[in-house]
Coordinates of C-alpha atoms in Angstrom, one line a residue:
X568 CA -0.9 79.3 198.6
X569 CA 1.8 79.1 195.7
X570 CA 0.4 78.0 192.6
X571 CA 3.2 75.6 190.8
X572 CA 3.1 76.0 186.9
X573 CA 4.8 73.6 184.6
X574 CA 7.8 74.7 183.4
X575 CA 7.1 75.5 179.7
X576 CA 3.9 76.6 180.7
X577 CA 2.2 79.5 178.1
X578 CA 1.5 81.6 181.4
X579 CA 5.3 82.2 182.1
X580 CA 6.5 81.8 178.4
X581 CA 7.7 84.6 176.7
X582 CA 6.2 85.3 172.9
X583 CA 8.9 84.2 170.4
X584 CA 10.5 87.4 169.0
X585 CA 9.3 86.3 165.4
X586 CA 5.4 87.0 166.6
X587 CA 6.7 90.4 168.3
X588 CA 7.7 91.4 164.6
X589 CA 4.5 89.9 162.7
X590 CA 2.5 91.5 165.7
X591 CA 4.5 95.4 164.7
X592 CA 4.1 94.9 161.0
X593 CA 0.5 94.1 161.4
X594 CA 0.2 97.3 163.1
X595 CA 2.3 99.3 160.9
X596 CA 0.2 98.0 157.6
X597 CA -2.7 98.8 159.2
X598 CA -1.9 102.6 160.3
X599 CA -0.6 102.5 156.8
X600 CA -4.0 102.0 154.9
X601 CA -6.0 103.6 157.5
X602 CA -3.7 107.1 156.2
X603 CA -3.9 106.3 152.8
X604 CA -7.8 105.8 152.9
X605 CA -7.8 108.8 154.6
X606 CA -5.5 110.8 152.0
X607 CA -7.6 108.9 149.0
X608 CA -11.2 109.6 149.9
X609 CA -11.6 112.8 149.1
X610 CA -9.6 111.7 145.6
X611 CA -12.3 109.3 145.0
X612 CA -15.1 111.4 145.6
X613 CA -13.6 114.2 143.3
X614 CA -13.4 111.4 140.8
X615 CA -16.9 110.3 141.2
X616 CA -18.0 113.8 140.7
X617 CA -16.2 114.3 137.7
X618 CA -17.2 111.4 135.8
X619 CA -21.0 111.8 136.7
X620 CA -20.9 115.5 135.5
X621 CA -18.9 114.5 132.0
X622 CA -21.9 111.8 131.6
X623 CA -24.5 114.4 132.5
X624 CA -22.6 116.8 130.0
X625 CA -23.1 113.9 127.4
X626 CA -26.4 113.7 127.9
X627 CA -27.2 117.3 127.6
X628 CA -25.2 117.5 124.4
X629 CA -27.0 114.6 122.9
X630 CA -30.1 116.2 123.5
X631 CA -29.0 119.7 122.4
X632 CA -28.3 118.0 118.5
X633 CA -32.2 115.6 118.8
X634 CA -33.6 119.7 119.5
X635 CA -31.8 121.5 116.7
X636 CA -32.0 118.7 114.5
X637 CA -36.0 118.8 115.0
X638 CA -35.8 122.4 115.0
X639 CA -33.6 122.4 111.1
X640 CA -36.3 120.5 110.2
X641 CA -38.9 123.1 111.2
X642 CA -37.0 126.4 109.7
X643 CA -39.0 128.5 107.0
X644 CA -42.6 130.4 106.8
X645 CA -44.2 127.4 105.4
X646 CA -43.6 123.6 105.3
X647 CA -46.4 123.0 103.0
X648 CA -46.1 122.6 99.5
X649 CA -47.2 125.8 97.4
X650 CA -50.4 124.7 95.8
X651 CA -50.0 126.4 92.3
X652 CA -47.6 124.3 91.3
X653 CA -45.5 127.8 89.7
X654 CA -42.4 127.5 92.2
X655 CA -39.1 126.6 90.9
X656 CA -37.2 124.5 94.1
X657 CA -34.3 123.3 95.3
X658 CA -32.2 121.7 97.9
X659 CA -29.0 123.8 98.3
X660 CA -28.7 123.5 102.5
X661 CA -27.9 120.5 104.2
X662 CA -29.7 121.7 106.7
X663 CA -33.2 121.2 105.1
X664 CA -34.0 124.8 104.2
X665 CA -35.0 125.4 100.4
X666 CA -34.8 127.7 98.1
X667 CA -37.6 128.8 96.2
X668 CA -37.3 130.5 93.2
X669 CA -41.0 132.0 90.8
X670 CA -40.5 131.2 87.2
X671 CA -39.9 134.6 85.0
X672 CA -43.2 134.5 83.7
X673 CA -44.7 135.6 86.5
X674 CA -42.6 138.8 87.1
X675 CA -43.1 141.4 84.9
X676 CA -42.9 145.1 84.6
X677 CA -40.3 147.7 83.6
X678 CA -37.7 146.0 86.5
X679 CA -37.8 142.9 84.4
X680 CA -36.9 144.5 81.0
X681 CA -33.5 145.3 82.9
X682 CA -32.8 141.6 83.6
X683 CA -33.9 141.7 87.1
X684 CA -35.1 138.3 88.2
X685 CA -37.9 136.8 90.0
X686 CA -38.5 136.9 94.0
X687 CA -37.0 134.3 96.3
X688 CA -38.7 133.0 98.9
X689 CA -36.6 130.7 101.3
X690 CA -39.1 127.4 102.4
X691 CA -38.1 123.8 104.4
X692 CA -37.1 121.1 102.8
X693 CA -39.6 118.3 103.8
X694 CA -39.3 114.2 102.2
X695 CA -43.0 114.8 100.5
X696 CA -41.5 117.7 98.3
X697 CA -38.8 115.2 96.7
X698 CA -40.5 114.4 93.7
X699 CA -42.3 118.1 92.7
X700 CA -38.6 119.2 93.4
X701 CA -37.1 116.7 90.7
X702 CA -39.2 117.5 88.5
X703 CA -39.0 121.3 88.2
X704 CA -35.7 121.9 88.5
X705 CA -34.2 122.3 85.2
X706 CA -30.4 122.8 86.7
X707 CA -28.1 123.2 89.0
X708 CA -28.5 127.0 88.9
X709 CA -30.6 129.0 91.4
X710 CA -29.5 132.2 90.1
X711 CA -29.5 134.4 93.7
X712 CA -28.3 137.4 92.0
X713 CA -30.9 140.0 90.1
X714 CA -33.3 138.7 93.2
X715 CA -35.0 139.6 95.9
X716 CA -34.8 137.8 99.0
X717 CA -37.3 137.2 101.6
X718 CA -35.6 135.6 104.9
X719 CA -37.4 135.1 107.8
X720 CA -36.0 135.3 111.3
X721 CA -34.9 131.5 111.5
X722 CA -32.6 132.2 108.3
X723 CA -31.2 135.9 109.4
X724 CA -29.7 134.2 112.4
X725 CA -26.8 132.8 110.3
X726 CA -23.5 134.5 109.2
X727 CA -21.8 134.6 106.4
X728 CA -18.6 132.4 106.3
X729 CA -16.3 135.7 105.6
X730 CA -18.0 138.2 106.9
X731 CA -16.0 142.0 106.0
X732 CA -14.2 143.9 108.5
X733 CA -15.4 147.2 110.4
X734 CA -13.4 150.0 107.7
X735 CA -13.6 151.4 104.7
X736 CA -11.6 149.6 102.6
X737 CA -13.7 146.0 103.3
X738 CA -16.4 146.3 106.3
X739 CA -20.0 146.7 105.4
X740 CA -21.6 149.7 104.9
X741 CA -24.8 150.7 106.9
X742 CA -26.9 154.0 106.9
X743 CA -29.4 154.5 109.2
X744 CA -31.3 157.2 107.3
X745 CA -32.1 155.0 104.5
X746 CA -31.9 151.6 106.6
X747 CA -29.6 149.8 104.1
X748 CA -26.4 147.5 104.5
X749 CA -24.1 147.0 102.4
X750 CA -21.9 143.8 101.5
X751 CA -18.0 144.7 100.1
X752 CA -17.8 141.8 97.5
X753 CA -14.3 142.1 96.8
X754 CA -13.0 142.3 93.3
X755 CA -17.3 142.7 92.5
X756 CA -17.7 146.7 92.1
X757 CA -16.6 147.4 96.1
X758 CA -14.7 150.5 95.6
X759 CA -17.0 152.0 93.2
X760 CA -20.0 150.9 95.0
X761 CA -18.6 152.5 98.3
X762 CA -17.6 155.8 96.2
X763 CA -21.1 156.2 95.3
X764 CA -22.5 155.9 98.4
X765 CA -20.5 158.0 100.0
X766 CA -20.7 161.0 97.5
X767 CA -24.5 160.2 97.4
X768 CA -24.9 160.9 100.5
X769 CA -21.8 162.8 101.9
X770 CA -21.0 165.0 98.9
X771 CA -17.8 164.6 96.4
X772 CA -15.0 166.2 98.6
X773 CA -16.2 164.3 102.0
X774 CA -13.6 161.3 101.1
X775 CA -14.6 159.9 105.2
X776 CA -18.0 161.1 105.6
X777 CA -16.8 162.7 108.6
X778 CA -18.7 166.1 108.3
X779 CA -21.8 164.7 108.1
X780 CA -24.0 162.9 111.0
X781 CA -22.8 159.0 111.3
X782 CA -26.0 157.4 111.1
X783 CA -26.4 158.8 107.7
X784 CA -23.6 156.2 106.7
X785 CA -20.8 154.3 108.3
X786 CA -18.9 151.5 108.5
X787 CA -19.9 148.2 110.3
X788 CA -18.5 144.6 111.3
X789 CA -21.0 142.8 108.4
X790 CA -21.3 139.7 111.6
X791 CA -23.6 142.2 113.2
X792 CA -25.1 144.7 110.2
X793 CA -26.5 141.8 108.2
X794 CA -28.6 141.2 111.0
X795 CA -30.3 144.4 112.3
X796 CA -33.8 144.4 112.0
X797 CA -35.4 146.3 109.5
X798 CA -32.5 146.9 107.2
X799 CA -31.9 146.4 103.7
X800 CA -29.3 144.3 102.7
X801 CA -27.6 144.2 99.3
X802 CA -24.2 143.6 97.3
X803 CA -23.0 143.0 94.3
X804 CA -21.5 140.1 92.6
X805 CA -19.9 139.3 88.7
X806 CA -19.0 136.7 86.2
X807 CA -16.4 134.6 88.0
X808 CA -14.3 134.4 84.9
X809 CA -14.5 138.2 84.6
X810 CA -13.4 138.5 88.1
X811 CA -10.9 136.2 87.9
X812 CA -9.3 137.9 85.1
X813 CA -9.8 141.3 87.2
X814 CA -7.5 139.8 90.1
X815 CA -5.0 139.1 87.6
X816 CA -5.3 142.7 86.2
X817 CA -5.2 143.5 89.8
X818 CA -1.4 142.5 90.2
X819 CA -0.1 145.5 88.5
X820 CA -1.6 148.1 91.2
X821 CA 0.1 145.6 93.8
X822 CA 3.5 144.4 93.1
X823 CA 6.0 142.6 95.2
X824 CA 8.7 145.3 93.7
X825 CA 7.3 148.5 93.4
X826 CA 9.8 149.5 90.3
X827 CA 6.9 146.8 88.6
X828 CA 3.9 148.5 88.8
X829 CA 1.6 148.6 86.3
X830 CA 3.8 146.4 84.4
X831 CA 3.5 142.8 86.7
X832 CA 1.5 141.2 84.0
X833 CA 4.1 141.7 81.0
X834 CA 6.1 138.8 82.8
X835 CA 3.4 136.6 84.3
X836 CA 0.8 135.2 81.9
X837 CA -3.0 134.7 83.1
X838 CA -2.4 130.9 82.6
X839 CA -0.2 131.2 85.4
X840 CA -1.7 133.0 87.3
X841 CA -4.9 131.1 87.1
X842 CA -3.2 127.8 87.3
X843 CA -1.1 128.8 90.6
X844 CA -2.5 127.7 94.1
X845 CA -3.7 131.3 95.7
X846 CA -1.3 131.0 98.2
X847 CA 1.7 130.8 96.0
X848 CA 0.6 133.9 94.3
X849 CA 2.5 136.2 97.0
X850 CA 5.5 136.1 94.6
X851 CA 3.9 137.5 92.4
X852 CA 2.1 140.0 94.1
X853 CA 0.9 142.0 97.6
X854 CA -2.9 141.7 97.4
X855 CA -3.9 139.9 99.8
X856 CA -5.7 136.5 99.5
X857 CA -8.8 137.5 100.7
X858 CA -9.5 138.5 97.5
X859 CA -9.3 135.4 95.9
X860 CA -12.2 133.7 98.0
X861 CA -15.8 132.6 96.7
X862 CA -18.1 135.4 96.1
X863 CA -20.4 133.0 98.2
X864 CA -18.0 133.2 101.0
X865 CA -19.1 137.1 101.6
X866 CA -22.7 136.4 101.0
X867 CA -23.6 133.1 102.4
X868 CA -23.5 131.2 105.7
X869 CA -21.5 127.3 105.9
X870 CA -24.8 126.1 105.6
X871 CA -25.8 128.3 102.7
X872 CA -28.5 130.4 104.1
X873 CA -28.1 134.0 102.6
X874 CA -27.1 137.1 104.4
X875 CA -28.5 139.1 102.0
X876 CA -31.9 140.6 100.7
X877 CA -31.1 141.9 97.2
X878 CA -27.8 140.9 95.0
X879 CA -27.1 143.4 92.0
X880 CA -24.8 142.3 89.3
X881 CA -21.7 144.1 87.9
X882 CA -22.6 143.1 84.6
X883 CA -26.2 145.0 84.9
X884 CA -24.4 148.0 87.7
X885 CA -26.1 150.6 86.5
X886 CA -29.6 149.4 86.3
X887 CA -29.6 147.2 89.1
X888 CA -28.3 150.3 91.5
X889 CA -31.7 152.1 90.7
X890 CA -33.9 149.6 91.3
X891 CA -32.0 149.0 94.4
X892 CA -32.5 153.1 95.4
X893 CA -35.7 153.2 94.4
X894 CA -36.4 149.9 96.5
X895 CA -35.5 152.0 99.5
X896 CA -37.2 155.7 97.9
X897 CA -33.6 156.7 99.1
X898 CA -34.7 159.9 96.5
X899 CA -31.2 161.6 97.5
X900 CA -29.4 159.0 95.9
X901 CA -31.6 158.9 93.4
X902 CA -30.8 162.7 92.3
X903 CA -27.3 162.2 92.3
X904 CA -27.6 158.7 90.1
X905 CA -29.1 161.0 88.2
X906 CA -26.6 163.4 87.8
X907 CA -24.2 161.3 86.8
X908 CA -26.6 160.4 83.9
X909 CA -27.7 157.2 85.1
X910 CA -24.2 155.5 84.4
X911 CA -21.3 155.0 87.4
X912 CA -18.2 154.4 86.3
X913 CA -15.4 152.0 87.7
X914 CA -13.0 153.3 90.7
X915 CA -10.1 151.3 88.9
X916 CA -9.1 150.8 85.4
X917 CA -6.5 148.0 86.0
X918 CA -9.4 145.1 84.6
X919 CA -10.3 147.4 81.6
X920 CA -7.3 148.3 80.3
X921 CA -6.0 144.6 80.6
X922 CA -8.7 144.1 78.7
X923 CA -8.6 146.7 75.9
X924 CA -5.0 145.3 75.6
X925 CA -6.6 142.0 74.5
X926 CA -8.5 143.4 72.1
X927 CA -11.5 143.9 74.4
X928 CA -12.3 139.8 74.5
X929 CA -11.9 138.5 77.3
X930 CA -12.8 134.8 75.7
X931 CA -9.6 135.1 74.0
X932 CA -7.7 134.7 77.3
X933 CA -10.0 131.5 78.0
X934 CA -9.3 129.7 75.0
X935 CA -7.3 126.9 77.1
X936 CA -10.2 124.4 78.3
X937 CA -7.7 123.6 81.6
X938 CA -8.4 127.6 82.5
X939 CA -12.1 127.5 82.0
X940 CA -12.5 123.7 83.7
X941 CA -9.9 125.5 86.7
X942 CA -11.7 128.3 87.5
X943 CA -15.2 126.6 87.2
X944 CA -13.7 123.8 89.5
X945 CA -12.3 126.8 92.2
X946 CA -15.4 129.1 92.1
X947 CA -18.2 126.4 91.5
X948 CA -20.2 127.5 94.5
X949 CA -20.8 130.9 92.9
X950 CA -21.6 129.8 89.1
X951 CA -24.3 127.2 91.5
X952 CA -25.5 129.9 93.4
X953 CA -25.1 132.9 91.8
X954 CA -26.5 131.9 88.6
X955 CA -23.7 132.6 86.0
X956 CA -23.2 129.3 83.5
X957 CA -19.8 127.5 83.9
X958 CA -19.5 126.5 80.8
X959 CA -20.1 130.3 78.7
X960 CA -17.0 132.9 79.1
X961 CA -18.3 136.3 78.4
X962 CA -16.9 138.9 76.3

């Protein structure tokens, strides 16, 4: 039986050629996304990953400054306050840590007669200590050098902000037969501490030290020898006008033309000199800037913590050797100090005889109040710490 449609009926009707297009772009969108959600997952999960591992990196960090900030609080071998009322504090570290100086009265003996100072203990700084600390501090000065240092493990774990290289000419110094290190201060007595040490121990025509055994001395990167274990650690350190007014005499052993040597100064004054930025001074001369830094720089960490356990003074060379050598019954040392009569002289005359050509005063140079405010401006870290008085320029 024949089935009659309708003419125009849907079931014989052929779809309008505008629905056979929507129909092939619907499809073609649709392949479309289904490849780009294919090519973008793995995207998306890298993403995810990423982000949840910088915020878990975030959190970790965070934590990591809550710890060390508790732990700064805890650093030193007692957070209680000495009972006896007799120690001298103050807060030099922003990191809570104290130092703690005894009052001269209570050190006595034939050391002190030499101007050696008191012992220095190194304590935390806790909120309850505020007031016993205002009221026995008389000034700004600690006065690190003539002292003994105590440090404890938490404040040996620092470095100093400059620490020296691994030579000779400015690395530290570090024998294992008397367990010592020492710091090259430069322009402080380096080069003639060094010379002693070496013909102390090495004998006068050993310039190197290479004929002897190498743990009886050597050279060593000062980041690692301040902090071996069991080891003395000393240096010296001066006046900072004095050394100041070295660097200038300096300039003569280092000119920028070498028909000048010896004779750089006759054309620059000190006021110049002084008043120039350190980095400006290469026209004027080869030594290198390093030894225009803070004192402080060689000796203490950014946060102030010392590197040391013993600072002699230039001023007091002689004296403040021996009770360093005698400190570490290094008796071989102390035989050859001997021989020398006690007394070690300088390894470079430039500073003196600058100074004998002044008439042997070195406040005479100083009589500008802009030089004396400039260099107590540039080295104020080391009058603070060091213990030398800003406002006094020695002879």
């Amino acid at each position: 039986m024949n089935v009659i449609r309708p003419e125009g009926s849907v079931f014989n009707t052929p779809a309008p050629a505008k629905c056979q297009s929507l129909s092939f772009s619907v499809r073609l969108r649709n392949s479309i996304n289904k490849d780009l959600k294919s090519r973008l997952r793995p995207k998306l999960k890298s993403t995810r990953v990423l982000i949840f591992l910088t915020i878990k990196a975030l959190i970790i960090i965070i934590l990591i400054n809550f710890y060390m900030v508790w732990l700064l609080s805890k650093i030193g071998p007692n957070s209680s306050q000495p009972a006896d009322g007799k120690i001298v504090q103050r807060q030099i570290l922003p990191d809570k840590i104290l130092a703690c100086v005894k009052n001269d009265d209570e050190f006595s003996g034939p050391v002190s007669h030499r101007g050696i100072g008191p012992n220095c203990k190194l304590y935390p700084c806790v909120e309850e200590n505020g007031l016993f600390i205002e009221t026995n501090i008389p000034d700004r000065t600690i006065g690190y050098a003539g002292t003994f240092v105590h440090r404890d493990k938490n404040v040996k774990k620092y470095t100093m902000i400059k620490p020296g290289g691994r030579t000779w000419a400015s690395g530290c110094i570090v024998s294992d037969e008397y367990k010592f290190v020492y710091i090259h201060v430069l322009k402080s007595g380096g080069t003639a501490t060094k010379e002693f040490l070496r013909k102390s121990l090495c004998g006068e025509n050993d310039n190197d030290c290479t004929k002897v055994d190498p743990r009886v001395i050597r050279p060593f990167s000062c980041r690692h020898a301040v902090n071996i274990d069991g080891y003395f650690v000393f240096s010296f350190v001066r006046n900072p006008f004095s050394r100041m007014y070295s660097m200038y005499s300096m300039m003569d052993g280092f000119p920028v033309n070498p028909d000048l040597r010896g004779r750089v100064t006759e054309n620059i004054s000190f006021q110049d000199f002084v008043m120039t930025e350190p980095k400006s001074r290469k026209k004027f001369t080869k030594m290198h800037p390093s030894h225009y830094y803070n004192q402080t720089d060689f000796l203490f960490s950014r946060n102030s913590c010392p590197s040391f356990d013993f600072l002699g003074r230039v001023e007091h060379f002689d004296d403040d050797m021996r009770t360093i050598l005698e400190h570490l019954n290094a008796t071989k040392m102390i035989a050859y100090l001997d021989k020398l009569g006690g007394v070690i002289h300088p390894a470079n005359t430039w500073g003196a005889n600058k100074k004998k050509s002044i008439g042997g005063d070195l406040r005479m140079e100083y009589r500008a109040q802009e030089l004396r405010h400039r260099v107590a401006t540039v080295y104020s870290k080391d009058f603070d710490l060091l213990g030398y008085d800003a406002h006094e320029v020695p002879q």
